[in-house]
mmCIF file of C-alpha atoms in Angstrom:
data_model
loop_
_atom_site.group_PDB
_atom_site.id
_atom_site.type_symbol
_atom_site.label_atom_id
_atom_site.label_comp_id
_atom_site.label_asym_id
_atom_site.label_seq_id
_atom_site.Cartn_x
_atom_site.Cartn_y
_atom_site.Cartn_z
ATOM 1 C CA LYS L 42 0.000 0.000 0.000
ATOM 2 C CA GLN L 43 1.415 3.355 -1.049
ATOM 3 C CA GLU L 44 2.114 5.820 1.745
ATOM 4 C CA VAL L 45 3.296 9.394 1.239
ATOM 5 C CA THR L 46 5.156 11.295 3.941
ATOM 6 C CA GLN L 47 6.135 14.958 3.998
ATOM 7 C CA ILE L 48 8.857 16.508 6.078
ATOM 8 C CA PRO L 49 8.873 18.952 7.751
ATOM 9 C CA ALA L 50 5.266 19.335 8.880
ATOM 10 C CA ALA L 51 5.783 23.059 9.308
ATOM 11 C CA LEU L 52 8.454 25.504 8.232
ATOM 12 C CA SER L 53 9.008 29.192 8.895
ATOM 13 C CA VAL L 54 11.591 31.149 6.898
ATOM 14 C CA PRO L 55 12.468 34.802 6.345
ATOM 15 C CA GLU L 56 11.560 36.374 3.039
ATOM 16 C CA GLY L 57 14.102 35.851 0.275
ATOM 17 C CA GLU L 58 15.358 32.502 1.485
ATOM 18 C CA ASN L 59 15.570 29.461 -0.783
ATOM 19 C CA LEU L 60 13.900 26.394 0.678
ATOM 20 C CA VAL L 61 13.303 22.710 0.039
ATOM 21 C CA LEU L 62 10.226 20.679 0.920
ATOM 22 C CA ASN L 63 10.593 16.929 1.067
ATOM 23 C CA CYS L 64 8.250 14.133 0.106
ATOM 24 C CA SER L 65 8.855 10.393 0.354
ATOM 25 C CA PHE L 66 6.761 7.476 -0.867
ATOM 26 C CA THR L 67 6.941 3.810 0.014
ATOM 27 C CA ASP L 68 6.193 2.212 -3.361
ATOM 28 C CA SER L 69 8.647 3.218 -6.087
ATOM 29 C CA ALA L 70 6.239 1.937 -8.751
ATOM 30 C CA ILE L 71 4.346 5.213 -8.807
ATOM 31 C CA TYR L 72 2.865 6.517 -12.001
ATOM 32 C CA ASN L 73 3.213 10.292 -11.752
ATOM 33 C CA LEU L 74 3.777 12.704 -8.858
ATOM 34 C CA GLN L 75 2.187 16.078 -8.313
ATOM 35 C CA TRP L 76 2.730 19.024 -5.983
ATOM 36 C CA PHE L 77 -0.173 21.204 -4.887
ATOM 37 C CA ARG L 78 -0.595 24.390 -2.923
ATOM 38 C CA GLN L 79 -3.517 24.932 -0.572
ATOM 39 C CA ASP L 80 -4.430 28.219 1.065
ATOM 40 C CA PRO L 81 -6.435 28.095 4.323
ATOM 41 C CA GLY L 82 -10.014 26.968 3.725
ATOM 42 C CA LYS L 83 -9.482 26.728 -0.013
ATOM 43 C CA GLY L 84 -9.185 24.004 -2.628
ATOM 44 C CA LEU L 85 -6.044 22.643 -4.260
ATOM 45 C CA THR L 86 -3.936 24.564 -6.754
ATOM 46 C CA SER L 87 -1.731 22.388 -8.924
ATOM 47 C CA LEU L 88 1.892 23.533 -9.000
ATOM 48 C CA LEU L 89 3.856 20.883 -10.873
ATOM 49 C CA LEU L 90 3.187 17.428 -12.316
ATOM 50 C CA ILE L 91 6.164 15.136 -12.846
ATOM 51 C CA GLN L 92 5.507 12.199 -15.112
ATOM 52 C CA SER L 93 7.068 8.881 -14.168
ATOM 53 C CA SER L 94 9.585 9.097 -17.009
ATOM 54 C CA GLN L 95 10.736 12.577 -15.967
ATOM 55 C CA ARG L 96 13.260 13.627 -13.339
ATOM 56 C CA GLU L 97 12.131 17.190 -12.752
ATOM 57 C CA GLN L 98 9.774 19.980 -13.690
ATOM 58 C CA THR L 99 10.196 23.740 -13.369
ATOM 59 C CA SER L 100 7.754 26.609 -13.227
ATOM 60 C CA GLY L 101 9.009 30.070 -12.391
ATOM 61 C CA ARG L 102 10.615 29.983 -8.943
ATOM 62 C CA LEU L 103 9.530 26.382 -8.372
ATOM 63 C CA ASN L 104 11.452 23.250 -9.232
ATOM 64 C CA ALA L 105 10.302 19.747 -8.388
ATOM 65 C CA SER L 106 12.440 16.640 -8.710
ATOM 66 C CA LEU L 107 11.531 12.973 -8.673
ATOM 67 C CA ASP L 108 13.807 10.049 -7.762
ATOM 68 C CA LYS L 109 11.761 6.888 -7.999
ATOM 69 C CA SER L 110 14.609 4.594 -6.972
ATOM 70 C CA SER L 111 14.974 6.310 -3.609
ATOM 71 C CA GLY L 112 11.271 7.026 -3.219
ATOM 72 C CA ARG L 113 11.728 10.776 -2.916
ATOM 73 C CA SER L 114 10.595 14.042 -4.407
ATOM 74 C CA THR L 115 11.615 17.558 -3.475
ATOM 75 C CA LEU L 116 10.018 20.917 -4.137
ATOM 76 C CA TYR L 117 12.513 23.751 -4.310
ATOM 77 C CA ILE L 118 11.242 27.311 -3.892
ATOM 78 C CA ALA L 119 13.683 30.058 -4.800
ATOM 79 C CA ALA L 120 13.655 33.544 -3.302
ATOM 80 C CA SER L 121 10.626 32.909 -1.111
ATOM 81 C CA GLN L 122 7.969 35.606 -0.708
ATOM 82 C CA PRO L 123 5.252 36.141 1.923
ATOM 83 C CA GLY L 124 2.707 35.238 -0.758
ATOM 84 C CA ASP L 125 4.209 31.735 -0.845
ATOM 85 C CA SER L 126 2.808 31.090 2.634
ATOM 86 C CA ALA L 127 0.452 28.120 2.333
ATOM 87 C CA THR L 128 0.285 24.359 2.819
ATOM 88 C CA TYR L 129 2.158 22.367 0.191
ATOM 89 C CA LEU L 130 0.900 18.878 -0.576
ATOM 90 C CA CYS L 131 2.717 16.103 -2.376
ATOM 91 C CA ALA L 132 0.655 13.361 -4.019
ATOM 92 C CA ALA L 133 1.550 10.179 -5.875
ATOM 93 C CA TYR L 134 -0.595 8.688 -8.617
ATOM 94 C CA SER L 135 -1.285 5.004 -8.069
ATOM 95 C CA GLY L 136 -1.455 4.257 -11.788
ATOM 96 C CA GLY L 137 -3.275 1.083 -12.774
ATOM 97 C CA ALA L 138 -7.008 1.029 -13.362
ATOM 98 C CA THR L 139 -7.856 3.553 -10.641
ATOM 99 C CA ASN L 140 -5.020 6.063 -11.020
ATOM 100 C CA LYS L 141 -6.056 7.801 -7.812
ATOM 101 C CA LEU L 142 -3.919 10.320 -5.963
ATOM 102 C CA ILE L 143 -2.452 9.415 -2.585
ATOM 103 C CA PHE L 144 -1.613 12.504 -0.588
ATOM 104 C CA GLY L 145 0.878 13.325 2.115
ATOM 105 C CA THR L 146 -0.199 15.373 5.120
ATOM 106 C CA GLY L 147 1.440 18.512 3.809
ATOM 107 C CA THR L 148 4.037 21.058 4.872
ATOM 108 C CA LEU L 149 2.719 24.331 6.304
ATOM 109 C CA LEU L 150 5.009 27.095 5.080
ATOM 110 C CA ALA L 151 5.176 30.566 6.584
ATOM 111 C CA VAL L 152 7.385 33.159 4.912
ATOM 112 C CA GLN L 153 8.054 36.051 7.241
ATOM 113 C CA PRO L 154 8.352 39.546 5.703
ATOM 114 C CA ASP A 262 -14.970 29.007 -16.566
ATOM 115 C CA THR A 263 -14.512 25.411 -17.715
ATOM 116 C CA GLY A 264 -12.939 24.007 -14.552
ATOM 117 C CA VAL A 265 -14.431 21.674 -11.954
ATOM 118 C CA SER A 266 -17.207 23.342 -9.987
ATOM 119 C CA GLN A 267 -18.669 22.293 -6.664
ATOM 120 C CA ASP A 268 -21.807 23.381 -4.888
ATOM 121 C CA PRO A 269 -22.421 24.478 -2.222
ATOM 122 C CA ARG A 270 -19.087 25.883 -1.143
ATOM 123 C CA HIS A 271 -20.079 25.893 2.498
ATOM 124 C CA LYS A 272 -22.749 23.947 4.342
ATOM 125 C CA ILE A 273 -23.579 24.145 8.032
ATOM 126 C CA THR A 274 -26.002 21.549 9.306
ATOM 127 C CA LYS A 275 -27.186 20.011 12.521
ATOM 128 C CA ARG A 276 -26.289 16.496 13.497
ATOM 129 C CA GLY A 277 -28.701 13.968 12.059
ATOM 130 C CA GLN A 278 -29.618 15.971 8.969
ATOM 131 C CA ASN A 279 -28.919 14.844 5.419
ATOM 132 C CA VAL A 280 -26.708 16.872 3.089
ATOM 133 C CA THR A 281 -25.944 16.620 -0.614
ATOM 134 C CA PHE A 282 -23.004 18.006 -2.539
ATOM 135 C CA ARG A 283 -22.821 18.422 -6.288
ATOM 136 C CA CYS A 284 -19.798 18.310 -8.565
ATOM 137 C CA ASP A 285 -19.685 19.349 -12.206
ATOM 138 C CA PRO A 286 -16.504 18.045 -13.844
ATOM 139 C CA ILE A 287 -14.648 19.431 -16.824
ATOM 140 C CA SER A 288 -17.020 18.683 -19.687
ATOM 141 C CA GLU A 289 -15.066 16.098 -21.668
ATOM 142 C CA HIS A 290 -13.644 14.280 -18.639
ATOM 143 C CA ASN A 291 -14.817 10.694 -18.206
ATOM 144 C CA ARG A 292 -13.526 10.151 -14.660
ATOM 145 C CA LEU A 293 -14.729 11.788 -11.487
ATOM 146 C CA TYR A 294 -13.233 11.372 -8.004
ATOM 147 C CA TRP A 295 -14.403 12.333 -4.517
ATOM 148 C CA TYR A 296 -11.977 13.044 -1.690
ATOM 149 C CA ARG A 297 -12.419 14.082 1.925
ATOM 150 C CA GLN A 298 -10.005 16.329 3.799
ATOM 151 C CA THR A 299 -10.120 16.892 7.544
ATOM 152 C CA LEU A 300 -8.263 19.670 9.307
ATOM 153 C CA GLY A 301 -4.516 19.280 9.188
ATOM 154 C CA GLN A 302 -4.611 16.203 6.976
ATOM 155 C CA GLY A 303 -4.125 15.536 3.299
ATOM 156 C CA PRO A 304 -7.137 14.618 1.164
ATOM 157 C CA GLU A 305 -8.243 10.993 1.363
ATOM 158 C CA PHE A 306 -9.786 9.054 -1.505
ATOM 159 C CA LEU A 307 -13.467 8.184 -1.134
ATOM 160 C CA THR A 308 -14.677 6.896 -4.502
ATOM 161 C CA TYR A 309 -14.437 7.332 -8.237
ATOM 162 C CA PHE A 310 -16.542 6.951 -11.363
ATOM 163 C CA GLN A 311 -15.689 6.149 -14.912
ATOM 164 C CA ASN A 312 -18.566 7.599 -16.896
ATOM 165 C CA GLU A 313 -21.641 6.555 -14.870
ATOM 166 C CA ALA A 314 -20.082 3.465 -13.274
ATOM 167 C CA GLN A 315 -18.816 3.666 -9.696
ATOM 168 C CA LEU A 316 -15.703 1.494 -9.857
ATOM 169 C CA GLU A 317 -14.100 1.782 -6.439
ATOM 170 C CA LYS A 318 -15.166 2.799 -2.948
ATOM 171 C CA SER A 319 -12.879 3.396 0.001
ATOM 172 C CA ARG A 320 -13.610 1.831 3.377
ATOM 173 C CA LEU A 321 -13.993 5.460 4.531
ATOM 174 C CA LEU A 322 -17.262 5.555 2.610
ATOM 175 C CA SER A 323 -19.636 4.232 5.252
ATOM 176 C CA ASP A 324 -23.185 3.165 4.452
ATOM 177 C CA ARG A 325 -24.366 6.668 5.324
ATOM 178 C CA PHE A 326 -22.552 7.963 2.259
ATOM 179 C CA SER A 327 -23.798 7.490 -1.279
ATOM 180 C CA ALA A 328 -22.415 8.872 -4.507
ATOM 181 C CA GLU A 329 -23.989 8.880 -7.932
ATOM 182 C CA ARG A 330 -23.144 9.985 -11.417
ATOM 183 C CA PRO A 331 -26.357 9.134 -13.236
ATOM 184 C CA LYS A 332 -25.575 10.349 -16.740
ATOM 185 C CA GLY A 333 -21.820 10.277 -16.609
ATOM 186 C CA SER A 334 -21.658 14.042 -16.223
ATOM 187 C CA PHE A 335 -22.269 15.709 -12.839
ATOM 188 C CA SER A 336 -22.043 13.753 -9.599
ATOM 189 C CA THR A 337 -23.692 14.014 -6.200
ATOM 190 C CA LEU A 338 -22.389 12.929 -2.818
ATOM 191 C CA GLU A 339 -25.059 12.493 -0.164
ATOM 192 C CA ILE A 340 -24.403 12.049 3.534
ATOM 193 C CA GLN A 341 -27.329 10.770 5.569
ATOM 194 C CA ARG A 342 -27.752 11.269 9.324
ATOM 195 C CA THR A 343 -24.688 13.476 9.551
ATOM 196 C CA GLU A 344 -22.340 13.173 12.510
ATOM 197 C CA GLN A 345 -19.856 15.697 13.864
ATOM 198 C CA GLY A 346 -17.056 13.511 12.532
ATOM 199 C CA ASP A 347 -18.313 14.168 9.004
ATOM 200 C CA SER A 348 -17.150 17.778 9.281
ATOM 201 C CA ALA A 349 -14.556 18.146 6.552
ATOM 202 C CA MET A 350 -13.808 19.582 3.135
ATOM 203 C CA TYR A 351 -15.214 17.393 0.355
ATOM 204 C CA LEU A 352 -13.181 17.715 -2.816
ATOM 205 C CA CYS A 353 -14.143 16.626 -6.303
ATOM 206 C CA ALA A 354 -11.723 16.033 -9.153
ATOM 207 C CA SER A 355 -12.036 14.947 -12.768
ATOM 208 C CA SER A 356 -9.705 13.503 -15.363
ATOM 209 C CA LEU A 357 -9.633 12.156 -18.885
ATOM 210 C CA VAL A 358 -8.316 8.666 -19.510
ATOM 211 C CA GLY A 359 -8.560 6.147 -22.286
ATOM 212 C CA ARG A 360 -6.999 4.853 -25.456
ATOM 213 C CA GLY A 361 -6.177 7.383 -28.084
ATOM 214 C CA THR A 362 -5.481 10.128 -25.591
ATOM 215 C CA SER A 363 -1.999 11.421 -24.980
ATOM 216 C CA ASN A 364 -2.944 12.981 -21.668
ATOM 217 C CA THR A 365 -1.329 12.133 -18.354
ATOM 218 C CA GLY A 366 -4.528 11.241 -16.472
ATOM 219 C CA GLU A 367 -3.957 14.320 -14.336
ATOM 220 C CA LEU A 368 -6.672 15.053 -11.792
ATOM 221 C CA PHE A 369 -8.148 18.560 -11.796
ATOM 222 C CA PHE A 370 -9.730 19.652 -8.530
ATOM 223 C CA GLY A 371 -12.637 21.892 -7.688
ATOM 224 C CA GLU A 372 -12.640 24.422 -4.842
ATOM 225 C CA GLY A 373 -14.302 21.959 -2.491
ATOM 226 C CA SER A 374 -17.432 21.934 -0.335
ATOM 227 C CA ARG A 375 -16.843 22.581 3.335
ATOM 228 C CA LEU A 376 -19.219 20.797 5.693
ATOM 229 C CA THR A 377 -19.676 21.785 9.323
ATOM 230 C CA VAL A 378 -21.881 19.543 11.451
ATOM 231 C CA LEU A 379 -23.024 21.143 14.713
#
């Protein structure tokens, strides 16, 4: 059974700092992996989708990597801003017939001005 | 807007009442998923449909919960005899899968329906 873990659970950094959020999964036979952002009381905003054949994806100040052999993904945020404050969720696609997403519990990020 | 829409966005109800949530997926998407998210946790899978067929249900979906997608378009999630433990955000997502498509099967989420049971 696939399990997704995110470390740390919470992170507070000063504005301008570069930071890394970590995600690990137990079953390396994942299909794709996706990072989401969630603001308090809101739905999910997709940030980056990494297909199983890819190693990384980039969008603006965000870069996500995927290492299936080690069961890890990282989300790198460059030059953090207060507007980046949110919960970041990592989710692995199960593939197969269902292809459902299995989520971690998230990292709550606070960027201090 | 052609994204996934959910209604209502917020619902406050008393314990024991029935509630129903509606999800309208992206129009050409043949799959529809329901998730539940409680405070401080990641979303958890409840069930999914391919067209009108409900193909998988999580053990989280007790017999008080029922989901339908009668015409393979919109879906409803009904909770009967609500309990305080049902308080959560209910998220709907849709995707497009099948032969002849080059898509990734990516799930697209709606804004969610927040349920508060008093």
